[in-house]
mmCIF file of C-alpha atoms in Angstrom:
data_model
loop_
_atom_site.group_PDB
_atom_site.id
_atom_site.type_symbol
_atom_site.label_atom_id
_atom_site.label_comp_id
_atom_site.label_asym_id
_atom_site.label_seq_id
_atom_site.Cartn_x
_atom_site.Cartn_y
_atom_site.Cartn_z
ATOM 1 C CA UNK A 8 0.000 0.000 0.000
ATOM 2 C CA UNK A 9 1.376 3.566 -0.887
ATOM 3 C CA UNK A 10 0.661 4.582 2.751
ATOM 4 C CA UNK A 11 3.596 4.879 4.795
ATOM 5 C CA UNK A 12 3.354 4.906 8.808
ATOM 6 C CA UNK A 13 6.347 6.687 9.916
ATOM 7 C CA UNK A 14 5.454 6.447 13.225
ATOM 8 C CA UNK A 15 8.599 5.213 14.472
ATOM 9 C CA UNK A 16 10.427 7.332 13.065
ATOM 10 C CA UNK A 17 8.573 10.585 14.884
ATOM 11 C CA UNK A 18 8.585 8.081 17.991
ATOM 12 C CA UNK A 19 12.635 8.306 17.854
ATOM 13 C CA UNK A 20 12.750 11.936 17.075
ATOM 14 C CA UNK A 21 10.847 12.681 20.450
ATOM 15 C CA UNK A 22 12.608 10.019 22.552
ATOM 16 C CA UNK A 23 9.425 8.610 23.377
ATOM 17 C CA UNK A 24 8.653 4.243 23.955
ATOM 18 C CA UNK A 25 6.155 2.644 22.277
ATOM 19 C CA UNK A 26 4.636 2.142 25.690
ATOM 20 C CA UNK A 27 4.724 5.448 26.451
ATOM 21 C CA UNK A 28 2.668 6.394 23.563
ATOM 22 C CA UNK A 29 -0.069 3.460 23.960
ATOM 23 C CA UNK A 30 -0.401 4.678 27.421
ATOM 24 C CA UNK A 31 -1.139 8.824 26.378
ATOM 25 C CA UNK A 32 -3.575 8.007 23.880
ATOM 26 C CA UNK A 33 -5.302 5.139 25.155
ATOM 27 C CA UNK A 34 -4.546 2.317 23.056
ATOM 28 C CA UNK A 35 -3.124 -1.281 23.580
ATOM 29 C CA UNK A 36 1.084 -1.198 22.559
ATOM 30 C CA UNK A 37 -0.269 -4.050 20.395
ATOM 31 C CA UNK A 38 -1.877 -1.694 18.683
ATOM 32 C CA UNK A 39 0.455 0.832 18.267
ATOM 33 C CA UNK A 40 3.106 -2.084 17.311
ATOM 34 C CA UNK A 41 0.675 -2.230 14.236
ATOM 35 C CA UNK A 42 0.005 0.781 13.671
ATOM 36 C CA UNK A 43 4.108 1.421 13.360
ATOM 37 C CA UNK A 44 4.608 -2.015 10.678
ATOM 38 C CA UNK A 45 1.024 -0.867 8.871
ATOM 39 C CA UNK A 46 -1.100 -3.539 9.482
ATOM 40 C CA UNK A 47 -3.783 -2.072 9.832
ATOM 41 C CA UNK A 48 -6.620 -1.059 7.663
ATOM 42 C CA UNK A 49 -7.377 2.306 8.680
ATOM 43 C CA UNK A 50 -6.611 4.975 11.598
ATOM 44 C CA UNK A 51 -9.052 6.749 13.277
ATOM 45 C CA UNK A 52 -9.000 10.622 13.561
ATOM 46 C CA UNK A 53 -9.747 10.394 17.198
ATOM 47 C CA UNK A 54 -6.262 8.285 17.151
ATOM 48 C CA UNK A 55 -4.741 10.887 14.986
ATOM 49 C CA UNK A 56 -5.374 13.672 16.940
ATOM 50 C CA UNK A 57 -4.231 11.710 20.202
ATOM 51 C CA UNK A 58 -0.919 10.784 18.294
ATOM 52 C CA UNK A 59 -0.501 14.183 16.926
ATOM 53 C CA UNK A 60 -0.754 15.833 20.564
ATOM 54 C CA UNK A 61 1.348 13.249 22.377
ATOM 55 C CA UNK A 62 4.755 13.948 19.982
ATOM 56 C CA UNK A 63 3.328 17.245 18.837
ATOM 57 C CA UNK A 64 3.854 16.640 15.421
ATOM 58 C CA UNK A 65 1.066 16.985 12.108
ATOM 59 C CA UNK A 66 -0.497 13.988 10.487
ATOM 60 C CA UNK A 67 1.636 14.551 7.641
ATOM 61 C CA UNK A 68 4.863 13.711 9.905
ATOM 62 C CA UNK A 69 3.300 10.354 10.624
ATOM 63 C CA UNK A 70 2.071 9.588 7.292
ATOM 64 C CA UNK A 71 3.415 9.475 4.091
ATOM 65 C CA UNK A 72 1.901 8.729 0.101
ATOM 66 C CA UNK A 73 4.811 6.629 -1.830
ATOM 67 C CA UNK A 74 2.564 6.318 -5.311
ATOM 68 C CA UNK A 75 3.945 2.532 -6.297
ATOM 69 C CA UNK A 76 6.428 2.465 -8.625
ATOM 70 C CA UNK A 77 5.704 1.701 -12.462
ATOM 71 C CA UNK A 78 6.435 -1.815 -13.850
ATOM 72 C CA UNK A 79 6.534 -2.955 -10.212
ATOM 73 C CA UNK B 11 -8.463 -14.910 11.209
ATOM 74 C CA UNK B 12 -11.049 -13.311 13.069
ATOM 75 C CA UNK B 13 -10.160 -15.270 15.561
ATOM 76 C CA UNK B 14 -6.466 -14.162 15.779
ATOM 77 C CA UNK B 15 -7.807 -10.340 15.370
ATOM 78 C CA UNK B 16 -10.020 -10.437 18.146
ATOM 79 C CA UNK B 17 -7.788 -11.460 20.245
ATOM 80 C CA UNK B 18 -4.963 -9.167 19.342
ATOM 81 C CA UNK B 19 -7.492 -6.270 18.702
ATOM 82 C CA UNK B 20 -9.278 -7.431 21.944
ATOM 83 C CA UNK B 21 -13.222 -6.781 22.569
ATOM 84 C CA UNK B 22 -14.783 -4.037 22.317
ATOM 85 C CA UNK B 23 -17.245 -2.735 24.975
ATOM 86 C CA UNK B 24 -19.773 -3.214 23.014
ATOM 87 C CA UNK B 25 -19.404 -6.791 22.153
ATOM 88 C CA UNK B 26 -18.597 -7.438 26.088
ATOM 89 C CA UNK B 27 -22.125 -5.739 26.750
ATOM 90 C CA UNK B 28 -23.485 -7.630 23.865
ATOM 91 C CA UNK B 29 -22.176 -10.887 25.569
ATOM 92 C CA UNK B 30 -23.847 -10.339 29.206
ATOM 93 C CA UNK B 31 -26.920 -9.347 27.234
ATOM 94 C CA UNK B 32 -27.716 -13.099 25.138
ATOM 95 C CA UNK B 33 -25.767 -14.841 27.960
ATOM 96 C CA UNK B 34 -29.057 -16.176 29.585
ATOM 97 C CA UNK B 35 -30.547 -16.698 26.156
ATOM 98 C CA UNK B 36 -27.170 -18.824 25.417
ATOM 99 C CA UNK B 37 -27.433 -20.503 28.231
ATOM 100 C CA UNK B 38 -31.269 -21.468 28.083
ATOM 101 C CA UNK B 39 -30.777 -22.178 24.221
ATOM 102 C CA UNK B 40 -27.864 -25.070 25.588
ATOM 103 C CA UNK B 41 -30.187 -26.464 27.969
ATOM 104 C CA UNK B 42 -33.268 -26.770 25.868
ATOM 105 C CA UNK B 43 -31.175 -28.685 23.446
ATOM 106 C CA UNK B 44 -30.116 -30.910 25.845
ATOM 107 C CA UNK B 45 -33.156 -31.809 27.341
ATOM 108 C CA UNK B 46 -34.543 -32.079 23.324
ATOM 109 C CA UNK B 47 -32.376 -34.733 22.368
ATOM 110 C CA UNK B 48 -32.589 -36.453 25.879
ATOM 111 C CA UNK B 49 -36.365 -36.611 26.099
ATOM 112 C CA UNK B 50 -36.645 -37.380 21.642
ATOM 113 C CA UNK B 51 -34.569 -40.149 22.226
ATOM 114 C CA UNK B 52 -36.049 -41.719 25.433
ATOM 115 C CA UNK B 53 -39.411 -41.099 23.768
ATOM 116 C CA UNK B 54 -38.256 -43.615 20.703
ATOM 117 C CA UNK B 55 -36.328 -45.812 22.466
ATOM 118 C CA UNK B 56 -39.421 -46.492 24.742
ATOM 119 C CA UNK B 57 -41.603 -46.359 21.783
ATOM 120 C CA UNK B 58 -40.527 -48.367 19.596
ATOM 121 C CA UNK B 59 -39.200 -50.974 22.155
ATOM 122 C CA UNK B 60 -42.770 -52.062 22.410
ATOM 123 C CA UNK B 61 -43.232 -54.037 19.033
ATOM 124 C CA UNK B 62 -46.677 -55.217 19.249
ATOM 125 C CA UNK B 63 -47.674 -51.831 20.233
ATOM 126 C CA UNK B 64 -45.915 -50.241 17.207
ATOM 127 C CA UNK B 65 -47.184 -52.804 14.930
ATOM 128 C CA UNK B 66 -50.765 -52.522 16.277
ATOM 129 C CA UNK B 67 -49.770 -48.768 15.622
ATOM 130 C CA UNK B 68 -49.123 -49.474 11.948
ATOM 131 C CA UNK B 69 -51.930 -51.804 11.292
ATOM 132 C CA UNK B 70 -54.858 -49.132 12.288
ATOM 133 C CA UNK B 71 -52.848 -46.549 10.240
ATOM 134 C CA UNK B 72 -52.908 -48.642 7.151
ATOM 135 C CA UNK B 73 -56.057 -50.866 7.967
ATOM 136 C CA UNK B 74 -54.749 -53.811 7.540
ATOM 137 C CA UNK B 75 -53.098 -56.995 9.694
ATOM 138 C CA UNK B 76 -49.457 -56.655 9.503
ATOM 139 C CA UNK B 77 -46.748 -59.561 10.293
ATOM 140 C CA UNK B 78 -43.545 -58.108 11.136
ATOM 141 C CA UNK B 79 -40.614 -60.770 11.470
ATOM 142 C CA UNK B 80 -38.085 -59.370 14.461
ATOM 143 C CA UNK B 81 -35.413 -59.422 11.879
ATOM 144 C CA UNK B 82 -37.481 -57.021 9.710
ATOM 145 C CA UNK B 83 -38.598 -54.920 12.523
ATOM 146 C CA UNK B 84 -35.066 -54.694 13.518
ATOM 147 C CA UNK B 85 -34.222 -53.104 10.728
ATOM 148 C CA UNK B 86 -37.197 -50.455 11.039
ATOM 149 C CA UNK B 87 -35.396 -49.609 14.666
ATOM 150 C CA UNK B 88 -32.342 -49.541 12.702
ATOM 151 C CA UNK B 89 -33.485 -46.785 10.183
ATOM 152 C CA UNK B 90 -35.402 -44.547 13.454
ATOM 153 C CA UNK B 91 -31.970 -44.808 14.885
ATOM 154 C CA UNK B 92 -30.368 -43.082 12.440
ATOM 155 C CA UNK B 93 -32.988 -40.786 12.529
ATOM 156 C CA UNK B 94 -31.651 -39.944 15.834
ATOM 157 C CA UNK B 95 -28.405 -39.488 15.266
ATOM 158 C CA UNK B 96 -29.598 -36.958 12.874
ATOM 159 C CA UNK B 97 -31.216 -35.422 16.396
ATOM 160 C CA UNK B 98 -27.948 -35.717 18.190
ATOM 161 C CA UNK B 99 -26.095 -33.866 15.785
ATOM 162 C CA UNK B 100 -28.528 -30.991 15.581
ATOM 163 C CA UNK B 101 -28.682 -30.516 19.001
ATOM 164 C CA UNK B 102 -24.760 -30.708 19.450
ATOM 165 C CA UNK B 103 -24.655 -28.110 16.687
ATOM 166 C CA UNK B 104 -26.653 -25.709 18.494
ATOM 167 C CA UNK B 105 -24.907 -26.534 22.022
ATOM 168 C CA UNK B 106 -21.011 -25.409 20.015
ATOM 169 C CA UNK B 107 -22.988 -22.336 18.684
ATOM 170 C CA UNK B 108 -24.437 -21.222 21.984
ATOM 171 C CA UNK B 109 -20.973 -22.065 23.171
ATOM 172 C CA UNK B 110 -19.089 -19.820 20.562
ATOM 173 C CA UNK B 111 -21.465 -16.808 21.440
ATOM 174 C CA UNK B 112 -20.789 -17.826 25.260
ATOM 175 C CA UNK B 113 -17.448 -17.417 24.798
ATOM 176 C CA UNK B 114 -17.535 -13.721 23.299
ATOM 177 C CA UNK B 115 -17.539 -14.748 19.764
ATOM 178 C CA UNK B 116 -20.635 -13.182 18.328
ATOM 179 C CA UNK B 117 -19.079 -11.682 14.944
ATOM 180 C CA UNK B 118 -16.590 -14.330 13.688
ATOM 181 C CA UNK B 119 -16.640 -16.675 11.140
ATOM 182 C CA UNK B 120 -16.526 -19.189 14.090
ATOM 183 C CA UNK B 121 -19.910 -18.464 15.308
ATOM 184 C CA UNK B 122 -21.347 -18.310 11.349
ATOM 185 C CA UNK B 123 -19.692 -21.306 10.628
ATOM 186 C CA UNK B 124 -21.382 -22.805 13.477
ATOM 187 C CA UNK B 125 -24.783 -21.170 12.751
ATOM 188 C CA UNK B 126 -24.009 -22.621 8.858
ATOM 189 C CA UNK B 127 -23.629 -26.219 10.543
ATOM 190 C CA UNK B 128 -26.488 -25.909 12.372
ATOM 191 C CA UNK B 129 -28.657 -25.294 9.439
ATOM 192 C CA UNK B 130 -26.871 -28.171 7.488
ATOM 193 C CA UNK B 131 -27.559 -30.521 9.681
ATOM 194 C CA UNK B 132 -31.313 -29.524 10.216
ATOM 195 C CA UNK B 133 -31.830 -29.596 6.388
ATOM 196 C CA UNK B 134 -30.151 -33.220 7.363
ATOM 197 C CA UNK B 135 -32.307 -34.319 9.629
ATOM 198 C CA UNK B 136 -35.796 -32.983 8.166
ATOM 199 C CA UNK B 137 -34.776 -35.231 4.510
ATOM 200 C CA UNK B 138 -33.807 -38.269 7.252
ATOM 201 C CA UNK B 139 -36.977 -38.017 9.040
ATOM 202 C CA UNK B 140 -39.173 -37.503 5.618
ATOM 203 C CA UNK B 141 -37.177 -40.498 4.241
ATOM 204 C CA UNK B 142 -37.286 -42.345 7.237
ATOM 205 C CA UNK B 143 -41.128 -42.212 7.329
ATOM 206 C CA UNK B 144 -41.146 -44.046 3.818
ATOM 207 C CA UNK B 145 -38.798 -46.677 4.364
ATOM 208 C CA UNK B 146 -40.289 -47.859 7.924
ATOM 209 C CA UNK B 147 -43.402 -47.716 6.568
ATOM 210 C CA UNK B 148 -42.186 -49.747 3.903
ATOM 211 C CA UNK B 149 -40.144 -52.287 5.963
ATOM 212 C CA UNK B 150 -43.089 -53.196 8.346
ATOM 213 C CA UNK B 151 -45.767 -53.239 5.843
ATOM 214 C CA UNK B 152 -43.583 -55.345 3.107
ATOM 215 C CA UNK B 153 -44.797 -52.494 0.559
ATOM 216 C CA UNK B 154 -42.986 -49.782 -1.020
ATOM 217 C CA UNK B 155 -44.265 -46.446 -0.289
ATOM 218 C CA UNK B 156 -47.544 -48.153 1.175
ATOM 219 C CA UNK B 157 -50.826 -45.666 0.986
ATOM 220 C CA UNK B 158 -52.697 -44.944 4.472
ATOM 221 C CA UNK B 159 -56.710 -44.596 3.986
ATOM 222 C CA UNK B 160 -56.003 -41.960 6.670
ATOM 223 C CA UNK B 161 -54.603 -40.056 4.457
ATOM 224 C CA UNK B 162 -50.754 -38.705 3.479
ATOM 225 C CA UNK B 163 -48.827 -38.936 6.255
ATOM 226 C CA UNK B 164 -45.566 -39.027 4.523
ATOM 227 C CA UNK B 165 -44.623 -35.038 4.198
ATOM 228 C CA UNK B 166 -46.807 -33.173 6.961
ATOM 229 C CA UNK B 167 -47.220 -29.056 6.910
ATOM 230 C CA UNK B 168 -44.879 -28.885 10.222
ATOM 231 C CA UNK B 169 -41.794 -30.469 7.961
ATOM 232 C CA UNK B 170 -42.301 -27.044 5.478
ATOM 233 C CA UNK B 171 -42.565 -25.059 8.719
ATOM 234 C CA UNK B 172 -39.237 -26.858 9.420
ATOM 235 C CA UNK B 173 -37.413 -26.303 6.459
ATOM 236 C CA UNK B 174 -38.458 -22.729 6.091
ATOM 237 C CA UNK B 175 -36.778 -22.416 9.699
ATOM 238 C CA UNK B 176 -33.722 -24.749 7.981
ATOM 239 C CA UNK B 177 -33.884 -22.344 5.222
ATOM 240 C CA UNK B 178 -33.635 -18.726 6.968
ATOM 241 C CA UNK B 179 -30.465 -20.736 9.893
ATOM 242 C CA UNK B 180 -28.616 -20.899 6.644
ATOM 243 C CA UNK B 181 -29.297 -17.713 5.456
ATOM 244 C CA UNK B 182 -28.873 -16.056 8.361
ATOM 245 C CA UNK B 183 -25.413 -18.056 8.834
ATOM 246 C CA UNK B 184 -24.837 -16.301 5.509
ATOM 247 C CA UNK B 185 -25.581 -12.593 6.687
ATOM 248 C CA UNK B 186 -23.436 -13.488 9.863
ATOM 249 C CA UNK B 187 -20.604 -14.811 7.774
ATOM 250 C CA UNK B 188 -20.790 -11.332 5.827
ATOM 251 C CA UNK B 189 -21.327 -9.376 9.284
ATOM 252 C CA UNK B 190 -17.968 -10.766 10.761
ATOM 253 C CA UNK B 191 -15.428 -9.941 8.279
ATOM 254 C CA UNK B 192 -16.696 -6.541 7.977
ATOM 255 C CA UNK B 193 -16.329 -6.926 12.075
ATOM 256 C CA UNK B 194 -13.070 -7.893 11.150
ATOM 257 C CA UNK B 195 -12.235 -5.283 8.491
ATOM 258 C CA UNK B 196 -13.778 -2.793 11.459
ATOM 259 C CA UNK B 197 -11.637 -4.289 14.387
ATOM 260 C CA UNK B 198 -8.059 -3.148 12.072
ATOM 261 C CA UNK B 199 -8.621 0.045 12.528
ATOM 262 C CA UNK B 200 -7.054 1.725 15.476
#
């Protein structure tokens, strides 16, 4: 999928644990494990806004559009 | 899958609320079937352990004398028995689906698959008891497909009543099938 979670990425940038995270905005780690390696279908704006607060960041620094290659 | 989703997505209020709510109903639904298949197959069993009153039985329903060899008859038990088993399995269908939803499994393929089973094995048992009908009918009379005076006796209105039930298990295992994956589509989002 052209959707690209960089959540781990903005998770290193503010020093913060996986744990952490899960525990400010009120999901399972499981969850956020998931959310990081995007298996997941979808993200809820309620999430979003939670994630966004938590390592003050936009959307746009957690996700990313890769259009797929052509030929590929 | 769902399986494997639910339990890393884990429930959802909802679904736990959903679960206390048809818990009694699961629970009563269990029971009944129990007692069902207990009571159907201690009715038969004492039934048709009485051969002279099943014959007698037989004779006024076809007005006429009847001479049923044990070896013959046996084979009349035989075919009710299987009829049974037909009973059994329904009723341990319904106790695994009660079961799933017991267990917090409401909207998984699981439970549908269960619900699908169900139906399968009432569509099952409804042919087995229709066919059934014919063939001990046939085996204590000596006559294939033997006509009553009394009338048709072979397919009754209750066994349509039955199979429309049969009919809407299966399509509501369908519906439930469909409901769960979205369920599961819905649980993979965060």
């Amino acid at each position: 999928m052209p959707i690209i979670v960089n959540l781990d990425v903005m998770l290193a940038r503010r020093k913060m644990r996986s744990r952490e995270l899960a525990e400010q905005i009120g999901i399972s780690e499981q969850n956020v494990s998931l959310l990081k390696s995007c298996k997941v279908k979808g993200v809820r704006f309620e999430t979003l806004d939670r994630i966004c607060a938590a390592l003050d960041c936009q959307p746009g620094d957690i996700l990313e559009y890769r259009p797929a290659e052509v030929g590929k | 899958m769902s399986e494997a989703h639910s339990s890393t997505f884990g429930a959802t209020s909802a679904r736990t609320d959903l679960r206390s709510r048809i818990a009694w109903i699961c629970q009563a639904l269990r029971i009944s079937a129990a007692i069902w298949v207990i009571w159907q197959v201690l009715l038969v069993t004492i039934h048709w352990s009485d051969k002279a009153q099943v014959t007698q039985n037989y004779e006024q329903l076809f007005s006429t004398v009847l001479l049923v060899s044990t070896a013959r008859y046996a084979v009349a038990v035989a075919v009710v028995m299987v009829s049974m088993a037909t009973v059994v399995a329904i009723a341990f269908c319904i106790w695994r689906l009660a079961g799933t939803y017991l267990a917090g499994s409401v909207f998984t393929v699981d439970a549908a698959l269960w619900l699908h089973r169900t139906g399968i094995a009432g569509l099952i048992g409804l042919v087995v008891s229709v066919i059934a009908r014919v063939a001990v009918a046939s085996i204590l009379t000596g006559q294939l497909l033997p006509i009553s005076p009394r009338g048709f006796f072979y397919l009754l209105p209750q066994d349509l009543l039955h199979l429309i039930f049969v009919i809407f298990v299966l399509a509501l295992a369908h519906i439930f099938k469909a409901a769960a994956e979205m369920a599961d589509d819905h649980a993979r989002i965060v």
